């Protein structure tokens, strides 16, 4: 013949109402949600099967206190003094650590040849080449040194670009700078 406890256990799929671990009948007891002492009935609607240890802990506490105890467990509920070997609960999926943001590939600070030349000339101060021919060879040497070899024609284009920028003016073969 089935008892009240049997019925509750069956309805709960053989698990403790609170911790949901497989609950052998020998470890189970009927918990009156509203304690009998507080006027709780013996109806199934007021009863759950749970681990004896928890039932003992909850005792005749008010439903509010019981709720608090349950809620305080947060997440995976563990009944106190859970019987014997606990079934190895699957480890909670650790919140996958937020992948560190990929560091943006440092934009190859390819300060373009023209910027390179411009800043070099600025550094030279009064010792800037005064003649176009000297300027050309100076620029060629600089770019070669920076692993950016330029042909005469390309250097001529650079000088033209610098003129466009207003950084220098050329009169005949003479160069004047406005590098600030
Ligand atoms: Zn339990």
mmCIF file of C-alpha atoms and ligand atoms in Angstrom:
data_model
loop_
_atom_site.group_PDB
_atom_site.id
_atom_site.type_symbol
_atom_site.label_atom_id
_atom_site.label_comp_id
_atom_site.label_asym_id
_atom_site.label_seq_id
_atom_site.Cartn_x
_atom_site.Cartn_y
_atom_site.Cartn_z
ATOM 1 C CA UNK A 1 0.000 0.000 0.000
ATOM 2 C CA UNK A 2 1.271 3.454 -0.864
ATOM 3 C CA UNK A 3 1.829 5.994 1.820
ATOM 4 C CA UNK A 4 1.586 9.730 1.693
ATOM 5 C CA UNK A 5 5.376 9.853 1.322
ATOM 6 C CA UNK A 6 5.291 7.356 -1.530
ATOM 7 C CA UNK A 7 2.758 9.462 -3.369
ATOM 8 C CA UNK A 8 4.743 12.651 -2.928
ATOM 9 C CA UNK A 9 7.989 11.002 -3.963
ATOM 10 C CA UNK A 10 6.336 9.556 -7.017
ATOM 11 C CA UNK A 11 4.911 12.922 -7.979
ATOM 12 C CA UNK A 12 8.356 14.466 -7.586
ATOM 13 C CA UNK A 13 9.997 11.857 -9.748
ATOM 14 C CA UNK A 14 11.800 10.307 -6.809
ATOM 15 C CA UNK A 15 13.678 13.542 -6.121
ATOM 16 C CA UNK A 16 13.883 15.802 -3.103
ATOM 17 C CA UNK A 17 11.513 18.708 -3.647
ATOM 18 C CA UNK A 18 14.226 21.211 -2.807
ATOM 19 C CA UNK A 19 17.618 19.901 -3.878
ATOM 20 C CA UNK A 20 16.253 17.627 -6.604
ATOM 21 C CA UNK A 21 18.679 14.851 -5.789
ATOM 22 C CA UNK A 22 17.477 11.260 -6.048
ATOM 23 C CA UNK A 23 15.810 10.625 -2.731
ATOM 24 C CA UNK A 24 15.580 7.101 -1.339
ATOM 25 C CA UNK A 25 12.476 6.634 0.755
ATOM 26 C CA UNK A 26 14.645 5.883 3.781
ATOM 27 C CA UNK A 27 16.127 9.382 3.576
ATOM 28 C CA UNK A 28 12.878 11.122 2.831
ATOM 29 C CA UNK A 29 10.290 12.674 5.014
ATOM 30 C CA UNK A 30 7.159 14.677 4.518
ATOM 31 C CA UNK A 31 7.627 18.387 4.899
ATOM 32 C CA UNK A 32 4.517 20.386 5.663
ATOM 33 C CA UNK A 33 5.091 23.713 3.960
ATOM 34 C CA UNK A 34 2.734 25.363 6.378
ATOM 35 C CA UNK A 35 3.627 23.522 9.540
ATOM 36 C CA UNK A 36 0.935 21.521 11.222
ATOM 37 C CA UNK A 37 1.591 23.652 14.285
ATOM 38 C CA UNK A 38 0.634 26.688 12.213
ATOM 39 C CA UNK A 39 -2.562 25.119 10.978
ATOM 40 C CA UNK A 40 -1.105 23.467 7.860
ATOM 41 C CA UNK A 41 -3.098 20.590 6.489
ATOM 42 C CA UNK A 42 -1.959 17.112 5.565
ATOM 43 C CA UNK A 43 -3.111 17.588 1.996
ATOM 44 C CA UNK A 44 -0.703 16.961 -0.862
ATOM 45 C CA UNK A 45 -1.009 20.648 -1.704
ATOM 46 C CA UNK A 46 0.726 21.519 1.547
ATOM 47 C CA UNK A 47 3.214 18.689 1.582
ATOM 48 C CA UNK A 48 6.432 17.833 -0.188
ATOM 49 C CA UNK A 49 8.879 14.987 0.152
ATOM 50 C CA UNK A 50 12.364 16.168 0.968
ATOM 51 C CA UNK A 51 15.607 15.170 2.642
ATOM 52 C CA UNK A 52 15.078 14.434 6.313
ATOM 53 C CA UNK A 53 17.854 16.823 7.313
ATOM 54 C CA UNK A 54 16.165 19.729 5.590
ATOM 55 C CA UNK A 55 12.797 18.804 6.979
ATOM 56 C CA UNK A 56 14.355 18.880 10.419
ATOM 57 C CA UNK A 57 15.909 22.286 9.734
ATOM 58 C CA UNK A 58 12.709 23.802 8.423
ATOM 59 C CA UNK A 59 10.749 22.366 11.323
ATOM 60 C CA UNK A 60 7.852 24.563 12.331
ATOM 61 C CA UNK A 61 9.275 27.770 10.870
ATOM 62 C CA UNK A 62 6.899 30.112 9.162
ATOM 63 C CA UNK A 63 6.464 29.729 5.427
ATOM 64 C CA UNK A 64 8.273 33.036 5.050
ATOM 65 C CA UNK A 65 11.313 31.790 6.928
ATOM 66 C CA UNK A 66 11.300 28.617 4.902
ATOM 67 C CA UNK A 67 11.181 30.581 1.701
ATOM 68 C CA UNK A 68 14.074 32.628 2.920
ATOM 69 C CA UNK A 69 16.138 29.548 3.689
ATOM 70 C CA UNK A 70 15.432 28.144 0.278
ATOM 71 C CA UNK A 71 16.120 31.379 -1.525
ATOM 72 C CA UNK A 72 19.306 31.948 0.436
ATOM 73 C CA UNK A 73 20.768 28.863 -1.191
ATOM 74 C CA UNK A 74 20.765 30.657 -4.498
ATOM 75 C CA UNK A 75 20.955 28.611 -7.616
ATOM 76 C CA UNK A 76 21.786 24.985 -7.066
ATOM 77 C CA UNK A 77 20.027 24.085 -3.872
ATOM 78 C CA UNK A 78 21.884 21.920 -1.377
ATOM 79 C CA UNK A 79 20.062 20.313 1.486
ATOM 80 C CA UNK A 80 22.060 20.406 4.701
ATOM 81 C CA UNK A 81 23.928 17.237 5.616
ATOM 82 C CA UNK A 82 22.917 15.603 2.408
ATOM 83 C CA UNK A 83 22.903 11.876 2.742
ATOM 84 C CA UNK A 84 25.883 9.691 1.994
ATOM 85 C CA UNK A 85 27.681 10.032 -1.293
ATOM 86 C CA UNK A 86 26.246 12.860 -3.212
ATOM 87 C CA UNK A 87 25.677 12.191 -6.826
ATOM 88 C CA UNK A 88 28.416 13.984 -8.596
ATOM 89 C CA UNK A 89 26.672 17.083 -9.636
ATOM 90 C CA UNK A 90 27.846 18.272 -12.965
ATOM 91 C CA UNK A 91 30.095 21.257 -12.417
ATOM 92 C CA UNK A 92 28.287 24.448 -13.083
ATOM 93 C CA UNK A 93 29.242 25.718 -16.468
ATOM 94 C CA UNK A 94 31.728 28.345 -15.504
ATOM 95 C CA UNK A 95 30.783 31.546 -17.094
ATOM 96 C CA UNK A 96 33.098 31.523 -20.014
ATOM 97 C CA UNK A 97 35.500 34.256 -19.246
ATOM 98 C CA UNK A 98 34.813 37.084 -21.517
ATOM 99 C CA UNK A 99 37.334 36.740 -24.252
ATOM 100 C CA UNK A 100 39.747 39.628 -24.120
ATOM 101 C CA UNK A 101 39.127 42.045 -26.850
ATOM 102 C CA UNK A 102 41.486 41.392 -29.718
ATOM 103 C CA UNK A 103 44.131 44.012 -29.783
ATOM 104 C CA UNK A 104 43.755 45.901 -33.011
ATOM 105 C CA UNK A 105 46.708 45.198 -35.214
ATOM 106 C CA UNK A 106 48.952 48.161 -34.787
ATOM 107 C CA UNK A 107 48.556 49.988 -37.999
ATOM 108 C CA UNK A 108 52.002 49.777 -39.460
ATOM 109 C CA UNK A 109 53.017 53.247 -38.613
ATOM 110 C CA UNK A 110 54.074 53.686 -42.160
ATOM 111 C CA UNK A 111 54.611 57.327 -41.799
ATOM 112 C CA UNK A 112 54.605 57.906 -45.474
ATOM 113 C CA UNK A 113 57.824 58.856 -47.120
ATOM 114 C CA UNK A 114 56.726 62.427 -47.430
ATOM 115 C CA UNK A 115 56.035 62.768 -43.708
ATOM 116 C CA UNK A 116 59.368 61.133 -43.014
ATOM 117 C CA UNK A 117 61.183 63.593 -45.219
ATOM 118 C CA UNK A 118 59.274 66.539 -43.867
ATOM 119 C CA UNK A 119 60.069 65.737 -40.239
ATOM 120 C CA UNK A 120 63.699 65.022 -41.090
ATOM 121 C CA UNK A 121 64.110 68.339 -42.819
ATOM 122 C CA UNK A 122 62.471 70.081 -39.906
ATOM 123 C CA UNK A 123 64.982 68.474 -37.526
ATOM 124 C CA UNK A 124 67.889 69.641 -39.607
ATOM 125 C CA UNK A 125 67.180 73.243 -38.862
ATOM 126 C CA UNK A 126 69.689 75.569 -40.530
ATOM 127 C CA UNK A 127 71.652 72.705 -42.033
ATOM 128 C CA UNK A 128 68.942 71.945 -44.568
ATOM 129 C CA UNK A 129 70.179 71.450 -48.091
ATOM 130 C CA UNK A 130 70.110 74.713 -50.003
ATOM 131 C CA UNK A 131 70.218 73.219 -53.453
ATOM 132 C CA UNK A 132 67.713 70.949 -55.143
ATOM 133 C CA UNK A 133 70.464 68.497 -56.073
ATOM 134 C CA UNK A 134 71.657 68.284 -52.463
ATOM 135 C CA UNK A 135 68.094 67.982 -51.238
ATOM 136 C CA UNK A 136 67.485 65.145 -53.665
ATOM 137 C CA UNK A 137 70.501 63.172 -52.503
ATOM 138 C CA UNK A 138 69.692 63.911 -48.876
ATOM 139 C CA UNK A 139 66.181 62.576 -49.318
ATOM 140 C CA UNK A 140 67.454 59.544 -51.204
ATOM 141 C CA UNK A 141 69.912 58.752 -48.442
ATOM 142 C CA UNK A 142 67.266 59.186 -45.775
ATOM 143 C CA UNK A 143 64.755 56.905 -47.479
ATOM 144 C CA UNK A 144 67.396 54.286 -48.193
ATOM 145 C CA UNK A 145 68.352 54.376 -44.530
ATOM 146 C CA UNK A 146 64.662 53.845 -43.666
ATOM 147 C CA UNK A 147 64.456 50.838 -46.003
ATOM 148 C CA UNK A 148 62.316 52.854 -48.385
ATOM 149 C CA UNK A 149 64.571 53.410 -51.380
ATOM 150 C CA UNK A 150 63.258 55.909 -53.879
ATOM 151 C CA UNK A 151 64.372 56.602 -57.408
ATOM 152 C CA UNK A 152 65.351 60.107 -58.535
ATOM 153 C CA UNK A 153 61.962 60.473 -60.166
ATOM 154 C CA UNK A 154 60.145 59.450 -56.989
ATOM 155 C CA UNK A 155 62.212 61.853 -54.943
ATOM 156 C CA UNK A 156 61.369 64.580 -57.428
ATOM 157 C CA UNK A 157 57.697 63.764 -56.847
ATOM 158 C CA UNK A 158 58.234 64.001 -53.097
ATOM 159 C CA UNK A 159 59.821 67.392 -53.438
ATOM 160 C CA UNK A 160 56.941 68.487 -55.630
ATOM 161 C CA UNK A 161 54.516 67.225 -52.990
ATOM 162 C CA UNK A 162 56.362 69.175 -50.307
ATOM 163 C CA UNK A 163 56.049 72.259 -52.457
ATOM 164 C CA UNK A 164 52.346 71.603 -52.790
ATOM 165 C CA UNK A 165 52.128 71.391 -49.006
ATOM 166 C CA UNK A 166 53.795 74.740 -48.906
ATOM 167 C CA UNK A 167 56.718 73.385 -46.918
ATOM 168 C CA UNK A 168 59.308 74.565 -49.354
ATOM 169 C CA UNK A 169 59.727 76.685 -52.419
ATOM 170 C CA UNK A 170 62.201 76.241 -55.193
ATOM 171 C CA UNK A 171 63.671 79.077 -57.127
ATOM 172 C CA UNK A 172 65.900 77.863 -59.938
ATOM 173 C CA UNK A 173 68.124 75.402 -58.081
ATOM 174 C CA UNK A 174 67.715 76.949 -54.651
ATOM 175 C CA UNK A 175 65.454 75.659 -51.952
ATOM 176 C CA UNK A 176 63.747 77.718 -49.278
ATOM 177 C CA UNK A 177 61.905 76.059 -46.378
ATOM 178 C CA UNK A 178 58.717 76.927 -44.556
ATOM 179 C CA UNK A 179 58.686 74.109 -42.086
ATOM 180 C CA UNK A 180 57.648 76.160 -39.100
HETATM 181 ZN ZN1 LIG B 1 17.156 17.480 -0.482
#
